[in-house]
mmCIF file of C-alpha atoms in Angstrom:
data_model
loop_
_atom_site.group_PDB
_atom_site.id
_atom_site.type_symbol
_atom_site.label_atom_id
_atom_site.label_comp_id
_atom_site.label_asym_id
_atom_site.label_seq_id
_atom_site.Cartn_x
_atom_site.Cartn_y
_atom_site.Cartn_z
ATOM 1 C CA UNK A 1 126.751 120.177 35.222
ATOM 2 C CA UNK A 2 125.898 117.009 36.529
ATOM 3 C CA UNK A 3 123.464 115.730 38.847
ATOM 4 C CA UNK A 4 122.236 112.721 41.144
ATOM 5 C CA UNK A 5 118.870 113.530 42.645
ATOM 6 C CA UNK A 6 117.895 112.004 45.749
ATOM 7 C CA UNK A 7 114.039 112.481 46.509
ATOM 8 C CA UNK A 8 110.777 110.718 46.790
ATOM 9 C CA UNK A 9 107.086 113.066 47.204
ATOM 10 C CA UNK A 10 105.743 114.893 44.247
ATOM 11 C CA UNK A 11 107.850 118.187 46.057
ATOM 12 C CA UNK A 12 110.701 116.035 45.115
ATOM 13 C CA UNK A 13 109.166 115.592 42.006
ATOM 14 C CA UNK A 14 108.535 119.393 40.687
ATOM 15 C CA UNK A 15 111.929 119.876 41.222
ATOM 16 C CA UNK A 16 113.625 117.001 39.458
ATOM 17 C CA UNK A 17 111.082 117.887 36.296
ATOM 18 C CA UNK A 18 112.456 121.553 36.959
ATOM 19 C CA UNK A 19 116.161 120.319 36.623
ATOM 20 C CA UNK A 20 115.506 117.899 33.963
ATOM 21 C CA UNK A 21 113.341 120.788 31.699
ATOM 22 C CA UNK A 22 116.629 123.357 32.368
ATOM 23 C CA UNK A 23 119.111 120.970 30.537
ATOM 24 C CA UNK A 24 121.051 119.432 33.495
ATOM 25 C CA UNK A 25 121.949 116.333 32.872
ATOM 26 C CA UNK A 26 120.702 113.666 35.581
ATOM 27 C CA UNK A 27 122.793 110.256 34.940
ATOM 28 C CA UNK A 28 120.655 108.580 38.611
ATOM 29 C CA UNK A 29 118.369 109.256 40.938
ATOM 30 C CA UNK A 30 117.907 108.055 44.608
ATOM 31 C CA UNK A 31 114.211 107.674 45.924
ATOM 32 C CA UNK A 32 112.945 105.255 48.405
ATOM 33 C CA UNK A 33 111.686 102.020 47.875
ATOM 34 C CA UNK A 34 107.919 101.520 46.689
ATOM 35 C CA UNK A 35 105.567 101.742 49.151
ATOM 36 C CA UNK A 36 101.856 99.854 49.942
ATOM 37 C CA UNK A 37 99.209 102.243 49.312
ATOM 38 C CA UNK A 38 95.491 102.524 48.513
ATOM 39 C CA UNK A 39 92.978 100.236 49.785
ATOM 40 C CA UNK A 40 94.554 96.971 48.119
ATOM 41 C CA UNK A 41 98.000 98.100 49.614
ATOM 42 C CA UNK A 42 99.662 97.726 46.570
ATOM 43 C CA UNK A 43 103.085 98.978 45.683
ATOM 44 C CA UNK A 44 103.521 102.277 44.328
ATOM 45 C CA UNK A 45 106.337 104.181 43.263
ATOM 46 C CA UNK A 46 107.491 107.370 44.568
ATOM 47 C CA UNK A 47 106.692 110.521 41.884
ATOM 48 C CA UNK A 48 110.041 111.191 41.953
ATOM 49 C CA UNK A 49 110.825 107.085 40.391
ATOM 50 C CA UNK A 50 107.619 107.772 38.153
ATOM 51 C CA UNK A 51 109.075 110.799 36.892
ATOM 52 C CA UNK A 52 112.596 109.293 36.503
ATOM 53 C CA UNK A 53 111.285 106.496 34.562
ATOM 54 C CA UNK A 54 109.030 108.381 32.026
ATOM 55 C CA UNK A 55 111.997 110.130 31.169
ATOM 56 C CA UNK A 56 114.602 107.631 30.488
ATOM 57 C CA UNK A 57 116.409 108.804 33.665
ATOM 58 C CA UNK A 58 118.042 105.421 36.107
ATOM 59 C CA UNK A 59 116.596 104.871 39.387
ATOM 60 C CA UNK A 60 118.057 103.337 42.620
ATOM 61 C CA UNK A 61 115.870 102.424 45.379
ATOM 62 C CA UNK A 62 118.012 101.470 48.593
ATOM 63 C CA UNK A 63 116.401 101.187 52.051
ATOM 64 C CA UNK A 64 119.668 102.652 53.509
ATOM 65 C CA UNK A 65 122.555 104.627 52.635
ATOM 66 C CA UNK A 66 124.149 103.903 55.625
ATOM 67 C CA UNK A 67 127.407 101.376 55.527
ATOM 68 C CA UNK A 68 127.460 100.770 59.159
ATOM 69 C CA UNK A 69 123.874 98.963 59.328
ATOM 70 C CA UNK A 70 123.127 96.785 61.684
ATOM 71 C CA UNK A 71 120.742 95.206 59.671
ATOM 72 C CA UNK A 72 122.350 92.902 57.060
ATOM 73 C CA UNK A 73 120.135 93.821 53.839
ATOM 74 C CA UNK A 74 120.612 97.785 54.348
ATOM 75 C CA UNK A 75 123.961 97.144 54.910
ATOM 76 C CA UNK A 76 124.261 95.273 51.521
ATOM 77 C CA UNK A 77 121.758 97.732 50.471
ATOM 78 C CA UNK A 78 123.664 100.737 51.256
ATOM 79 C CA UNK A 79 127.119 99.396 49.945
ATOM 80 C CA UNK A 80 125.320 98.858 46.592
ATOM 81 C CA UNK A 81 124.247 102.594 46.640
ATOM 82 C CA UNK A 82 127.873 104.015 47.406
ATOM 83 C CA UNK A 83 129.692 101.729 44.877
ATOM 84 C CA UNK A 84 127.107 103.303 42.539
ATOM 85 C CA UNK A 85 127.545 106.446 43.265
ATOM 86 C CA UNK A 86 131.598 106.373 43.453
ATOM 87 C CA UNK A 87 131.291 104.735 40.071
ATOM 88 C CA UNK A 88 129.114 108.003 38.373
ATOM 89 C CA UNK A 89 130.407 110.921 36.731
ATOM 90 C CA UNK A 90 128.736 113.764 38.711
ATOM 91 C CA UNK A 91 129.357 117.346 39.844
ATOM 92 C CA UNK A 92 126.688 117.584 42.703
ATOM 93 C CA UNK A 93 123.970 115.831 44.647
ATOM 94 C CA UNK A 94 120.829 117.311 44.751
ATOM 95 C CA UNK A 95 118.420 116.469 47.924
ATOM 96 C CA UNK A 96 114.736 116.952 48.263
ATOM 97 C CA UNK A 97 112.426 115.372 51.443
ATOM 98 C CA UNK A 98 114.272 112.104 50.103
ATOM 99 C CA UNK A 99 113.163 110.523 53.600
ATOM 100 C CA UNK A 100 116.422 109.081 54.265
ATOM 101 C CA UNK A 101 119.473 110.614 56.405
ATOM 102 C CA UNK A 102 122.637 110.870 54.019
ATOM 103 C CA UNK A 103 125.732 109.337 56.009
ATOM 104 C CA UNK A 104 129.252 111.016 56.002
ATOM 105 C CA UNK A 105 130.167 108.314 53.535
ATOM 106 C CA UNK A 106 127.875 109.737 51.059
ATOM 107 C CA UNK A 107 128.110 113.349 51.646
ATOM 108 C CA UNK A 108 132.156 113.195 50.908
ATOM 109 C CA UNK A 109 131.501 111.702 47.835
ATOM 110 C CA UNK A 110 130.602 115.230 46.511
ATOM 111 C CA UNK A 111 128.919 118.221 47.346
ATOM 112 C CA UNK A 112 125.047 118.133 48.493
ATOM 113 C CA UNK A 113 122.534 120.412 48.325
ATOM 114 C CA UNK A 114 119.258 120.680 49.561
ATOM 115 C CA UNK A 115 115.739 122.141 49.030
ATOM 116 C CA UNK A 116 114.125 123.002 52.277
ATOM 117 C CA UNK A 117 110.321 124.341 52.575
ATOM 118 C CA UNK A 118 111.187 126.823 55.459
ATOM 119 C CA UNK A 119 112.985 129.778 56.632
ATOM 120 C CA UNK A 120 116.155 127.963 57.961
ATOM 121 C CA UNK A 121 116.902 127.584 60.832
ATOM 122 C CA UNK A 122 113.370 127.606 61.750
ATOM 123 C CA UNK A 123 111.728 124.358 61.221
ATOM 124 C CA UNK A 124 114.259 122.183 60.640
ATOM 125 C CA UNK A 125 113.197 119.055 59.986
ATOM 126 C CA UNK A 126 110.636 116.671 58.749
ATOM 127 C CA UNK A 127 107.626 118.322 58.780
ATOM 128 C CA UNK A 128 108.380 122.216 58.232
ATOM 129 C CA UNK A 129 104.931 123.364 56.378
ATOM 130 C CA UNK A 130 102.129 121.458 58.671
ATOM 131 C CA UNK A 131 104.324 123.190 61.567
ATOM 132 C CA UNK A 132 104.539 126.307 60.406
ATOM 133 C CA UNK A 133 100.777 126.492 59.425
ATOM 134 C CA UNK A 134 99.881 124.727 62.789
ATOM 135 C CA UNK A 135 101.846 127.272 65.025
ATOM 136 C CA UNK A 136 100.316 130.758 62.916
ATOM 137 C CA UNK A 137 103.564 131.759 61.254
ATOM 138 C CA UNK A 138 103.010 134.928 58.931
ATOM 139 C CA UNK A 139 105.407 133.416 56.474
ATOM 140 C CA UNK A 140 107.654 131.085 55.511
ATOM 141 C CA UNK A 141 109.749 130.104 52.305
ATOM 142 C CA UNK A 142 112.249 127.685 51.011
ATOM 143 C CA UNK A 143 115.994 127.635 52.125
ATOM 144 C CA UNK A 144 118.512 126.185 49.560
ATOM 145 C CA UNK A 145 121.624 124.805 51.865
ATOM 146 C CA UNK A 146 124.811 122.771 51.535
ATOM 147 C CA UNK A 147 124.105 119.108 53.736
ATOM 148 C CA UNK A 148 126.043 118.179 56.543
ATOM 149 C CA UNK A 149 125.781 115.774 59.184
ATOM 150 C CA UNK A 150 123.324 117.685 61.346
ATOM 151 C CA UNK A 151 119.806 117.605 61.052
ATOM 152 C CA UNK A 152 119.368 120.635 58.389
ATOM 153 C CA UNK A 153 122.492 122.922 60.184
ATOM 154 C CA UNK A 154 123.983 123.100 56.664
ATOM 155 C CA UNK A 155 125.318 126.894 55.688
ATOM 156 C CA UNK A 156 122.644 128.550 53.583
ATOM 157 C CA UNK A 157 123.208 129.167 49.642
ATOM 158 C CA UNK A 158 119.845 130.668 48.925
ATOM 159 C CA UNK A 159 116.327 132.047 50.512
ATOM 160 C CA UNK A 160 113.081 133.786 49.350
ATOM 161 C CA UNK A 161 110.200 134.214 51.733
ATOM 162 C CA UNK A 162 106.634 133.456 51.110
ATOM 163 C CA UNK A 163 103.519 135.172 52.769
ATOM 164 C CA UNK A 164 101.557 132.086 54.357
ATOM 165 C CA UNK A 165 97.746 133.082 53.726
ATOM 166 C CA UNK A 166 95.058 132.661 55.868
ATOM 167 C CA UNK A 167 93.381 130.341 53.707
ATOM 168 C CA UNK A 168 96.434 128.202 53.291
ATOM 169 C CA UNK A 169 96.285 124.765 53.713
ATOM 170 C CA UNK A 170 99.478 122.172 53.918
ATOM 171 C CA UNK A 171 97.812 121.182 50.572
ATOM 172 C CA UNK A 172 98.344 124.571 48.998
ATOM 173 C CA UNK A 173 101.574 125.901 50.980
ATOM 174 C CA UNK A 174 103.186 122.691 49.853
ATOM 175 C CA UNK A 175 102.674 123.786 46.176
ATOM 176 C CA UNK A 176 103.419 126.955 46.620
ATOM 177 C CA UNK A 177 107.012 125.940 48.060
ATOM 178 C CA UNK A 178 107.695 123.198 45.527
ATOM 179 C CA UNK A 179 107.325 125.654 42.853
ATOM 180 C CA UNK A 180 109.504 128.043 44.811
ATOM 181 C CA UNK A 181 112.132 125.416 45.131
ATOM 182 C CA UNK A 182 112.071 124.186 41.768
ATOM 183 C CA UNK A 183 112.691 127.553 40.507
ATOM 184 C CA UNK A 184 115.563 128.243 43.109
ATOM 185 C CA UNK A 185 117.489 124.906 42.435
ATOM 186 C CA UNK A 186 117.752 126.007 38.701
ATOM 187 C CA UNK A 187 119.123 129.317 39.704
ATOM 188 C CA UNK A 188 121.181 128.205 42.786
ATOM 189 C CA UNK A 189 123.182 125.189 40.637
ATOM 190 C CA UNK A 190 123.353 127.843 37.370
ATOM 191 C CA UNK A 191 124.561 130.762 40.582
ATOM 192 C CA UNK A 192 127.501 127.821 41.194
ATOM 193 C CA UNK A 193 128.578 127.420 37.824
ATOM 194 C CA UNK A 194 129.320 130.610 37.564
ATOM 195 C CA UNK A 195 131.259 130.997 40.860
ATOM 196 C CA UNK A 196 128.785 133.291 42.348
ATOM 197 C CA UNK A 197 127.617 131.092 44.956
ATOM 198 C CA UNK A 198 128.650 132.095 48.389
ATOM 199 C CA UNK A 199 127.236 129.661 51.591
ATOM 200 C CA UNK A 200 125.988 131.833 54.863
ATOM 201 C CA UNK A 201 126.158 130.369 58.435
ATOM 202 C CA UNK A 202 122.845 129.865 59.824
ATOM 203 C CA UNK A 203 122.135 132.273 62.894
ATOM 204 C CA UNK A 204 122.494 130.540 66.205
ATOM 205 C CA UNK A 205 119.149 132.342 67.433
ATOM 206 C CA UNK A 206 115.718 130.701 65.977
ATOM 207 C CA UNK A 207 116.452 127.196 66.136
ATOM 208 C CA UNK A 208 113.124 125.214 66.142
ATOM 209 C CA UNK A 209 112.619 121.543 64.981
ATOM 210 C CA UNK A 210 109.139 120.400 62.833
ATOM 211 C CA UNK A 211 108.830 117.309 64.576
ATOM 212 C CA UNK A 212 107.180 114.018 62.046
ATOM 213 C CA UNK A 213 103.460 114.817 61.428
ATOM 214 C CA UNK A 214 101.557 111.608 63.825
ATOM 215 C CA UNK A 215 98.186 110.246 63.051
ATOM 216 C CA UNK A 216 97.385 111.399 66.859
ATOM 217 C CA UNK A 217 97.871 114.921 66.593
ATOM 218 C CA UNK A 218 95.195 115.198 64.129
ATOM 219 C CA UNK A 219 92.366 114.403 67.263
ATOM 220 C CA UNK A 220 90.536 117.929 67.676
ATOM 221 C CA UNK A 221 90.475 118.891 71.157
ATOM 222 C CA UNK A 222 88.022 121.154 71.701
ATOM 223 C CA UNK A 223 89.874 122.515 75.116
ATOM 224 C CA UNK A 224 92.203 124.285 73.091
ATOM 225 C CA UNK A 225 91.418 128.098 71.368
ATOM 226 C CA UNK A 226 89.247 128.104 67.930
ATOM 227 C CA UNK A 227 91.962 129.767 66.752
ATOM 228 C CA UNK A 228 94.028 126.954 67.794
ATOM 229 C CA UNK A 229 91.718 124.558 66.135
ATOM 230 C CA UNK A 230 91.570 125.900 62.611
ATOM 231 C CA UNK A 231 95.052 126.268 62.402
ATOM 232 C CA UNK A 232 95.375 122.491 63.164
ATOM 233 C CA UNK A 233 92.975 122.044 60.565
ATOM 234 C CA UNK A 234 94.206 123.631 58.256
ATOM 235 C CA UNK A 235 97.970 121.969 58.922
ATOM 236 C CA UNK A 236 96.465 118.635 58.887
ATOM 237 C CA UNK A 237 94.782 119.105 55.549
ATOM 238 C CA UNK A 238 95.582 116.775 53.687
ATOM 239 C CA UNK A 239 97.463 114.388 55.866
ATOM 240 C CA UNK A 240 96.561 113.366 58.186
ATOM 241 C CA UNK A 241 93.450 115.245 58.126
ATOM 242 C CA UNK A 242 91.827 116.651 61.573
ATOM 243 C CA UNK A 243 88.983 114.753 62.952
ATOM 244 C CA UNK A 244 86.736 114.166 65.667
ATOM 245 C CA UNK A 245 84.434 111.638 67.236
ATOM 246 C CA UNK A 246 80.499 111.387 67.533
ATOM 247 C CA UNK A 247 79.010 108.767 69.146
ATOM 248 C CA UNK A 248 82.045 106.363 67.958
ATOM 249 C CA UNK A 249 82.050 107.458 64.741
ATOM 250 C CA UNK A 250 85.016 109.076 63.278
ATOM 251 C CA UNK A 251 84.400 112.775 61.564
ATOM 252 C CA UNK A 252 87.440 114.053 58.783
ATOM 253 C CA UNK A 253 86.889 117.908 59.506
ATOM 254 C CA UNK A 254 88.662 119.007 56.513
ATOM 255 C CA UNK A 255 87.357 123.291 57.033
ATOM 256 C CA UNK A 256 86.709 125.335 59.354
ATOM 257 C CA UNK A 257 86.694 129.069 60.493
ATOM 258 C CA UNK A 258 87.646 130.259 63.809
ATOM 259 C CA UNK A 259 84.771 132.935 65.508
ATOM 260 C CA UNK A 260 85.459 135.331 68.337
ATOM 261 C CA UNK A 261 82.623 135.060 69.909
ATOM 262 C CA UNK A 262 82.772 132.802 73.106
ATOM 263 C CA UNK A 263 80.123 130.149 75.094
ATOM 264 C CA UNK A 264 79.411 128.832 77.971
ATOM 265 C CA UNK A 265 78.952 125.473 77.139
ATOM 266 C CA UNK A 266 81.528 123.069 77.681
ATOM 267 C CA UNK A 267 84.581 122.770 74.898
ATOM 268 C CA UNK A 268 83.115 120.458 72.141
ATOM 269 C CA UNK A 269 79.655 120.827 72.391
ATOM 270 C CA UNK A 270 77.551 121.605 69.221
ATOM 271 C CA UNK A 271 75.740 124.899 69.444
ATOM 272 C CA UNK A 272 74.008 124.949 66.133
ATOM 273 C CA UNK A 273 73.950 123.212 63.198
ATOM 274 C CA UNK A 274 71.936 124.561 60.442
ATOM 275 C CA UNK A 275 71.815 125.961 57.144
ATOM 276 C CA UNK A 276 71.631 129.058 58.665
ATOM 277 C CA UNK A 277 74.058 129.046 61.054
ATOM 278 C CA UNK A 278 76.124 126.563 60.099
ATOM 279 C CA UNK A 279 77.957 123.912 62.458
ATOM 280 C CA UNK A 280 79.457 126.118 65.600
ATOM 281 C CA UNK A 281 80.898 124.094 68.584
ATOM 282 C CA UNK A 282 82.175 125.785 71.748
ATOM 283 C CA UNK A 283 85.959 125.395 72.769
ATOM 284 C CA UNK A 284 87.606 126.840 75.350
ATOM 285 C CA UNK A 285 88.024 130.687 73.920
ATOM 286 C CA UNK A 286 85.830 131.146 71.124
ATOM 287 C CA UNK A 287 84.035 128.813 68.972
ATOM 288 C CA UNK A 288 84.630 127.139 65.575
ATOM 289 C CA UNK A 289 82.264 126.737 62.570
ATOM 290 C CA UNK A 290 83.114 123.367 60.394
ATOM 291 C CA UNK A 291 82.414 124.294 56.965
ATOM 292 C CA UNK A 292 83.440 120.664 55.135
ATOM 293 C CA UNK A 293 83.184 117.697 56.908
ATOM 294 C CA UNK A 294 83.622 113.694 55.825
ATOM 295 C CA UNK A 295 81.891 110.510 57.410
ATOM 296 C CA UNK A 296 83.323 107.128 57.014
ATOM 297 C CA UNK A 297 83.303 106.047 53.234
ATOM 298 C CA UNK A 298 81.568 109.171 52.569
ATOM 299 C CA UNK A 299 82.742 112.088 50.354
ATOM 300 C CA UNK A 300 84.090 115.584 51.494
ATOM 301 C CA UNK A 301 80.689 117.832 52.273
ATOM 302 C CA UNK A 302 79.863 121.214 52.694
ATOM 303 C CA UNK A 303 78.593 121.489 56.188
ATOM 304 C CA UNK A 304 74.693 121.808 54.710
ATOM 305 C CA UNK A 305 75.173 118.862 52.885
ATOM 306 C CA UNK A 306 76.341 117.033 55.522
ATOM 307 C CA UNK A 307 73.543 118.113 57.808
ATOM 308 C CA UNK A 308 71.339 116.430 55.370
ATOM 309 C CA UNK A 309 72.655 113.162 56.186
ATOM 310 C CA UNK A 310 74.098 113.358 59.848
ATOM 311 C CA UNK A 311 72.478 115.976 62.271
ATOM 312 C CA UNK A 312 74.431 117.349 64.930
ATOM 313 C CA UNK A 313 72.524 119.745 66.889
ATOM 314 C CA UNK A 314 72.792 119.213 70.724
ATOM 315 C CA UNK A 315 75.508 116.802 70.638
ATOM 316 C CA UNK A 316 79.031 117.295 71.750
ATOM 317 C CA UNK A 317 82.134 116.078 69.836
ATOM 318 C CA UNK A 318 84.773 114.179 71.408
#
């Protein structure tokens, strides 16, 4: 069987090296284009291009796949991309968090399937683990689906469910899935081969969207439950990463663990911070102790260490 891939993160990544490693052969792949990052803002490639190109495998980098652009160069862009992809011997397109929507033009080319980190058709969309970490889901898992139009409404091909821990961060869940995912592909395209395949409609009932992760979102405010709190914490970790503000500085909280026991004091303000006791700070039901912390141009801390360096007690955090 042949493949295009279209993908760009490193859970793009696991699963091309997954493919690749199984004996599929994979004449292109489809990742966006190279993107500033660091502090010099230089261009880096996706891991999905680094991958490709340590293993001999062509890469094509368009900033749209769609023909009917408005904007001249992903227009040209774009027609570039589907005379390539009418021009290449291949059986099926497989998708994963490529970052860009695939147009009708491209998905009746051939068949496309895709990898999705949830339990379709809950959290469809962009940012399925940080959501379903963020809202407490017990679980979650990866959906393999055949693409259409809508936004992730393709029938299902595939599940297997995953216990979300309490300890889970995105950081971790996202490994956890990509490994999942990788694994499924392999069997899912091996499952079609053989005929034994079969797509299931999603169910009408448990729609919810995962909404694009915003460097806003990741302001702690302490009105909300500690329970609340160290779920965002937890979903922000490692992008964008939860923080708060002290005295106009900006603190990464990058731990923290959720404590029944309530306060009077007004949401946000510091109630110890010790090596003792920690770093507790009231919110509106229960309170929260930080365990790692970051200041500006400083390193990740244990909340001990970073006592040594910034004290807290008897301030509030905005």
């Amino acid at each position: 069987m042949k493949i295009i891939f279209a993908g760009t993160p490193e859970f793009a990544a696991v699963a091309l090296q997954a493919l690749h490693e199984a004996g599929f052969e994979i004449p292109l792949v489809l990742t966006q284009p190279d993107r500033p990052a660091g502090r010099g803002l230089q261009l880096h490639a996706s891991s999905v291009k680094q991958y490709a190109l340590a293993h001999g495998i062509e890469v094509l980098q368009p900033l749209s796949l769609r023909l009917d652009s408005k904007d001249p160069e992903r227009a040209a862009q774009a027609a570039v991309a589907h005379a390539r992809l009418l021009a290449t011997d291949y059986d099926v397109m497989v998708v994963a968090a490529y970052g860009l929507i695939l147009p009708r033009s491209t998905l009746d080319i051939k068949p496309c399937i895709n990898i999705h980190g949830s339990l379709l058709p809950r959290w469809r969309g962009a940012a399925p683990i940080h959501r379903a970490i963020e809202t407490g889901d017990l679980e979650t898992g990866v959906t393999i689906m055949e693409m259409e139009e809508g936004l992730d409404t393709g029938p299902m091909l595939l599940m297997e469910r995953v216990a979300i821990l309490p300890t889970d961060t995105t950081a971790t869940l996202h490994d956890t899935l990509a490994a999942l995912g990788a694994r499924m592909i392999v069997e899912a395209l091996r499952a079609r081969a053989a005929g034994a395949l079969h797509p299931v409609p999603q169910p009408a009932d448990g729609v919810t969207y995962a909404a694009k992760i915003s460097k806003e979102e990741a302001a702690l405010d302490f009105s909300l439950s500690s329970n609340e709190l160290a779920r965002k914490i937890r979903a922000f970790n490692p992008f964008p990463g939860a923080h708060t503000e002290l005295n106009g500085v900006i603190i990464k909280i990058w731990g923290a663990e959720a404590l029944e026991a309530g306060s009077d004091a007004p949401p946000g303000q510091v109630l110890a911070a010790d090596a003792q006791h920690g770093i507790i700070v009231a919110c509106r039901q229960g309170t929260l102790r930080l365990t790692e912390l970051q200041k500006p141009g400083g390193k990740r801390l244990p909340a001990a260490e970073f006592l040594k360096g910034f004290p807290l007690d008897g301030l509030s955090l905005d």
